[in-house]
Short mmCIF file of C-alpha atoms and ligand atoms in Angstrom, two decimals:
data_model
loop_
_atom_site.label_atom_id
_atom_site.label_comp_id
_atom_site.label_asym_id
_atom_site.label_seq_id
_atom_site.Cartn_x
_atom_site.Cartn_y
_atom_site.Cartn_z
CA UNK A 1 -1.68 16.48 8.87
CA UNK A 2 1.16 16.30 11.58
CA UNK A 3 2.99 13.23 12.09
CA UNK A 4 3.72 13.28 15.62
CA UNK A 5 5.53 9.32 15.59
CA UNK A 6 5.90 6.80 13.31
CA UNK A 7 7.36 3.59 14.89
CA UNK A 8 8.28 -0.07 13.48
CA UNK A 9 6.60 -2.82 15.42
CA UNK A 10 7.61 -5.52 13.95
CA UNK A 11 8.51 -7.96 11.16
CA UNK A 12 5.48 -10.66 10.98
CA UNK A 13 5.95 -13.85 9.85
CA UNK A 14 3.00 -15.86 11.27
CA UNK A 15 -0.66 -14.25 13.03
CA UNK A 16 0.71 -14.94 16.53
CA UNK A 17 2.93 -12.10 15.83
CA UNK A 18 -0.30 -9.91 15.11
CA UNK A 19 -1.13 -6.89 17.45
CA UNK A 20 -3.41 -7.44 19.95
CA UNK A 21 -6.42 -4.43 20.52
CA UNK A 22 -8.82 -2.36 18.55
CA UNK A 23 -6.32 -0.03 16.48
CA UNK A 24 -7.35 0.72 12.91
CA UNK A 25 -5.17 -0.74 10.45
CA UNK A 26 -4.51 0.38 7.08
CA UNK A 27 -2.33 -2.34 4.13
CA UNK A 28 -0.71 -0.75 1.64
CA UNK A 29 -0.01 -3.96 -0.97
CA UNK A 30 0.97 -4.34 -5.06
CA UNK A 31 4.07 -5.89 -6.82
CA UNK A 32 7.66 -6.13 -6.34
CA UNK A 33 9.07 -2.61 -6.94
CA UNK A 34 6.29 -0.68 -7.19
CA UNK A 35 7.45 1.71 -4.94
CA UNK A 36 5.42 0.88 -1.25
CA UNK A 37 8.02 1.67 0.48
CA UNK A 38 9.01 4.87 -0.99
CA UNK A 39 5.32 5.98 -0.64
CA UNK A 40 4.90 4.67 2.82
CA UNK A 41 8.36 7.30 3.94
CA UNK A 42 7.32 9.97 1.80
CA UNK A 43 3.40 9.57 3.06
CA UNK A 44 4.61 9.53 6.83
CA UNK A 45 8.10 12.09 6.08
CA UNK A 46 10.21 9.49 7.59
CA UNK A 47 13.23 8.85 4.98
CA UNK A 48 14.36 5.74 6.51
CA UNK A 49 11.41 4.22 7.97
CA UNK A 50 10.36 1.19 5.16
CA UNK A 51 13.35 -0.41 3.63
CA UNK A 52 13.42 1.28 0.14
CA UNK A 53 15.92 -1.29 -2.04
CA UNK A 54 16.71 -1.98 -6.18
CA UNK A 55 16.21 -4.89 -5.69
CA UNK A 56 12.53 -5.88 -6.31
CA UNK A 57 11.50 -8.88 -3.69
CA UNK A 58 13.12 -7.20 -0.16
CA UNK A 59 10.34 -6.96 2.05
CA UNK A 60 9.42 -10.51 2.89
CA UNK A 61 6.83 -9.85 6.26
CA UNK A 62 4.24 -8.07 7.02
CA UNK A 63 5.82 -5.05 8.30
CA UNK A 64 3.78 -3.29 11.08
CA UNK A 65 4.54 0.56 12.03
CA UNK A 66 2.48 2.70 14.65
CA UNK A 67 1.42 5.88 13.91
CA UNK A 68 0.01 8.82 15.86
CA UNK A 69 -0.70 11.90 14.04
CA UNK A 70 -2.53 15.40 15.27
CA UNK A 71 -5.84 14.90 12.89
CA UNK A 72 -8.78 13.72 15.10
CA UNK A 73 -10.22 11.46 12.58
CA UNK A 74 -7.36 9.48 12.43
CA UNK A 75 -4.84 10.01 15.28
CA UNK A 76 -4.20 6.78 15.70
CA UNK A 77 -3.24 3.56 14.01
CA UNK A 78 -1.46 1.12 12.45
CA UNK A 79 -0.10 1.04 8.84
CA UNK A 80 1.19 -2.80 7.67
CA UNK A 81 3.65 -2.93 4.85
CA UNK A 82 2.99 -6.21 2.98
CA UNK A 83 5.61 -7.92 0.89
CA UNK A 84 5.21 -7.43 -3.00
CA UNK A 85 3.59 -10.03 -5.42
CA UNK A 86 4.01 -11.65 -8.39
CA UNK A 87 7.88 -11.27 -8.25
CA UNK A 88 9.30 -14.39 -10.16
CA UNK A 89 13.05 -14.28 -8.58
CA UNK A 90 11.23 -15.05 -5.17
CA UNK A 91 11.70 -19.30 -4.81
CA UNK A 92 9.13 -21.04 -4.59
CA UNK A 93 9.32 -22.41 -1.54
CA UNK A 94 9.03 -18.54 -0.09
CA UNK A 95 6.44 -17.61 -1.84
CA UNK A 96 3.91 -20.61 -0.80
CA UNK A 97 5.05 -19.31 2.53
CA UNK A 98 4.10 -15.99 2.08
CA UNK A 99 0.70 -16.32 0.26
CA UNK A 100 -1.53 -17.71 3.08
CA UNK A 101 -0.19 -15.52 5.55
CA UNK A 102 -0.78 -12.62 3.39
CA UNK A 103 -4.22 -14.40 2.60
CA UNK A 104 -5.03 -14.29 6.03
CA UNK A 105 -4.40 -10.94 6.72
CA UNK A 106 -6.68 -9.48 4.35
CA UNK A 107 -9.39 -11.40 4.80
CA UNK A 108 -9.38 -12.02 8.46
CA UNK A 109 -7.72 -9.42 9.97
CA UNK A 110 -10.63 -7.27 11.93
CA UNK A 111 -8.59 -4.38 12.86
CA UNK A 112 -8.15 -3.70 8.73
CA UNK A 113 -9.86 -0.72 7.99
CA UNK A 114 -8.77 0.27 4.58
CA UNK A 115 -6.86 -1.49 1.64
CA UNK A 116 -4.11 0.46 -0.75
CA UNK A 117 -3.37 -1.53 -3.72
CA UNK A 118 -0.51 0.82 -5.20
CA UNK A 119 -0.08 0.25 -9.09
CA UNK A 120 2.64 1.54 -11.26
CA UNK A 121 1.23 4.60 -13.49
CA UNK A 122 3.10 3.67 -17.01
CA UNK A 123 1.99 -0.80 -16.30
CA UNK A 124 -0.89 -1.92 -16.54
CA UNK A 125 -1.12 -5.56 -15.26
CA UNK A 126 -3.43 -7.96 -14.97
CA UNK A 127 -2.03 -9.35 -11.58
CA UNK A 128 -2.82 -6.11 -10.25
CA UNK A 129 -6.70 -6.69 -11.78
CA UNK A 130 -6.37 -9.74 -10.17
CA UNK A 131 -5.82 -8.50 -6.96
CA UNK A 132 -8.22 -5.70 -7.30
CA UNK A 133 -10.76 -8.48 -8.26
CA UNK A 134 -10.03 -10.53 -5.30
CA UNK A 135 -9.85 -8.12 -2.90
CA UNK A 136 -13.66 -6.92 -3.97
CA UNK A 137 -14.62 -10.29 -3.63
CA UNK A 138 -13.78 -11.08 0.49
CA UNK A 139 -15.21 -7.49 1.06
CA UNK A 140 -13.03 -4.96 0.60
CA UNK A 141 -12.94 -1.58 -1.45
CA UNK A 142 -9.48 -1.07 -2.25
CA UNK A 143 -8.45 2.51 -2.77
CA UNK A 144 -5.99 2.25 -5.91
CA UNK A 145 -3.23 4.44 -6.03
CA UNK A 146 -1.06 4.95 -9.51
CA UNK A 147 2.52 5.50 -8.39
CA UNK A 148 5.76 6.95 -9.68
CA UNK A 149 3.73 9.54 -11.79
CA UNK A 150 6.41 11.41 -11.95
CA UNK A 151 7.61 9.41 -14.48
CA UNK A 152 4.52 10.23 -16.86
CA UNK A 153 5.15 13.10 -19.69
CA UNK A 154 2.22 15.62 -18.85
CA UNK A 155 1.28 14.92 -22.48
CA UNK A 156 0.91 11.15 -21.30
CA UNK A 157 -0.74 11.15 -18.06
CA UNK A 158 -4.45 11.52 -19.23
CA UNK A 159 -4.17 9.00 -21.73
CA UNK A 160 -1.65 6.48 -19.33
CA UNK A 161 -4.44 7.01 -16.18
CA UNK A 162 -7.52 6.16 -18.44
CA UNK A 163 -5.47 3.39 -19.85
CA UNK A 164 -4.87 1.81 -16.26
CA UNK A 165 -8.20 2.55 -14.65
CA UNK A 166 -9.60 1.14 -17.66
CA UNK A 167 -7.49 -2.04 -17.74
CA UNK A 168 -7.86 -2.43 -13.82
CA UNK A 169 -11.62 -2.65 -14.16
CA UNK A 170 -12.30 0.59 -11.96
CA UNK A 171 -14.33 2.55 -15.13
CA UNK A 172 -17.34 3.03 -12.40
CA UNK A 173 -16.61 6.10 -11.88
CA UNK A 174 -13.92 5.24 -9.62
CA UNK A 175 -11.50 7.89 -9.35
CA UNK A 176 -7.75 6.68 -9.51
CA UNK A 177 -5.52 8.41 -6.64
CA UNK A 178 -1.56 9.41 -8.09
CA UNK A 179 1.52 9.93 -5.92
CA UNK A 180 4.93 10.50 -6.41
CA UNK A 181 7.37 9.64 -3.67
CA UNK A 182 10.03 12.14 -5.61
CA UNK A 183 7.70 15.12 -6.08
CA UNK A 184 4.93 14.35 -3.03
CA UNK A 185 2.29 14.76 -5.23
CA UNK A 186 -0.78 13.07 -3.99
CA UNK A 187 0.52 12.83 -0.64
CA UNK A 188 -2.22 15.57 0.77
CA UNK A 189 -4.95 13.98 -1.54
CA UNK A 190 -3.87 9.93 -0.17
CA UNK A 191 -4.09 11.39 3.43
CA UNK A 192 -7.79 12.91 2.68
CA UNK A 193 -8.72 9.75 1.11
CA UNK A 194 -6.97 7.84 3.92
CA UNK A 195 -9.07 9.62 6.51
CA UNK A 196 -12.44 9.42 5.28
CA UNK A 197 -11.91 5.44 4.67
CA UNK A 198 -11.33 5.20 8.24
CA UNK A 199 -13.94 7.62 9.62
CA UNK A 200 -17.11 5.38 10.77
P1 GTP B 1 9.65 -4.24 -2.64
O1 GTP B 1 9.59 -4.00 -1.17
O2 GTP B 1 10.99 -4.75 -3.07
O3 GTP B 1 8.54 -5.09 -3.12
O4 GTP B 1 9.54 -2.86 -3.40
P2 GTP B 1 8.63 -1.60 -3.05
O5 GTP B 1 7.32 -1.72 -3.69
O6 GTP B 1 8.66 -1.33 -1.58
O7 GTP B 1 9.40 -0.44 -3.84
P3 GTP B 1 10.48 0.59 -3.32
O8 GTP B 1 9.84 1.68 -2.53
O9 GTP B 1 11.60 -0.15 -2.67
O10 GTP B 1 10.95 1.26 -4.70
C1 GTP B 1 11.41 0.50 -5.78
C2 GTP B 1 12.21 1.40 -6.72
O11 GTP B 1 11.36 2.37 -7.33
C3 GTP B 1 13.32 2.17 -6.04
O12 GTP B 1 14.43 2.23 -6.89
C4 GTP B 1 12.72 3.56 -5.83
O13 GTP B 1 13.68 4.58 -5.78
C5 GTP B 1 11.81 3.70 -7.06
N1 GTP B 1 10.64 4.57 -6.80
C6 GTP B 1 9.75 4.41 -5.81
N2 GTP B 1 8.79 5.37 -5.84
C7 GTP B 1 9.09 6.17 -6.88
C8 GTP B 1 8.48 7.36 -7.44
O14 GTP B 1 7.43 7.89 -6.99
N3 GTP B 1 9.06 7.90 -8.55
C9 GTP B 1 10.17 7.36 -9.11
N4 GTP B 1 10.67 7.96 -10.19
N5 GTP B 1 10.78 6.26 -8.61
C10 GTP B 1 10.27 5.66 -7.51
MG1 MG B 2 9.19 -2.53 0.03
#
């Protein structure tokens, strides 16, 4: 898989500022910190591309790239960023104004094609079982991807993975996609999986 561009759109704050026309979208959403952005630039080999920050909370929109890449089954389309959950330094105030917006997206947007709920491979939370949970419940399969694996011992990462799939409710046989942004592991499995969610 060639990326042949990978552009910002914009910084959405309200639907108005929603694309227009029939181009998949995939989210990629989960908590404060748990390393979207870093995936996002590793999965699309653009260092700069999502705002990668210590300090958990930064990306406040729904942040909307465009992306054209040389595989036929997905050559086209657009890949939203959403801001993190469940971060407590976020005021109030900003995060009633986030949540319907978000709310919206998900369940109204008819361009989505696909849902990434990234989790953190050593945490298991129930937020994230919560949003698993909720997501199932307005109609989407989320594809659940355990990040930062590279911060698993080898000797830990069977136990840690059964421990989180387990805790996350996805025991059917569900199986639980890793990455690394520092390594790139997972990146050619999250494409294949990526793919295949949006053929149809
Ligand atoms: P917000 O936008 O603030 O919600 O965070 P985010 O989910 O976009 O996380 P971000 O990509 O900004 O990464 C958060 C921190 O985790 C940064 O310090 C990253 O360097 C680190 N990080 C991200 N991915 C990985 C990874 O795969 N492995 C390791 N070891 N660290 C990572
Ligand atoms: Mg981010």
């Amino acid at each position: 898989m060639k990326i042949r561009s990978a552009e910002f759109i914009r910084s959405c704050v309200n639907p108005e500022q929603f694309p227009t026309g029939a181009v998949p979208e995939i989210a990629f959403v989960g908590r404060s910190n748990v390393g979207k952005s870093s995936l996002i630039n590793s999965l699309l080999q653009r260092k700069g591309l999502a705002k990668v920050s210590r300090t958990p909370g930064k990306t406040r929109a729904i942040n909307l790239f465009t992306i054209s890449t040389d595989d036929q089954t997905l050559s086209r389309f657009v890949l939203a960023d959403l801001p993190g959950y469940g971060y407590a330094k976020v005021s109030k105030a900003e995060r009633v104004q986030w949540a319907p917006l978000i709310e919206q997206y998900l369940s109204q947007r008819e361009q989505l094609r696909m849902v990434v709920v990234l989790v953190e491979s050593r945490v298991v939370s129930t937020q994230d079982g919560e949003t698993i949970a909720w997501l199932r419940s307005i109609g989407h399969e989320p594809l659940v991807v355990a990040t930062k694996v590279d911060k698993l011992k080898p000797s830990e990462r069977v136990a840690a993975l059964r421990r989180l799939q387990k805790g996350l409710g996805l025991d059917d046989g569900r199986m639980l996609t890793v990455y690394s942004s520092v390594t790139g592991e997972g990146r050619e499995r999250l494409w294949n999986v990526l793919k295949e969610g949006c053929r149809t």
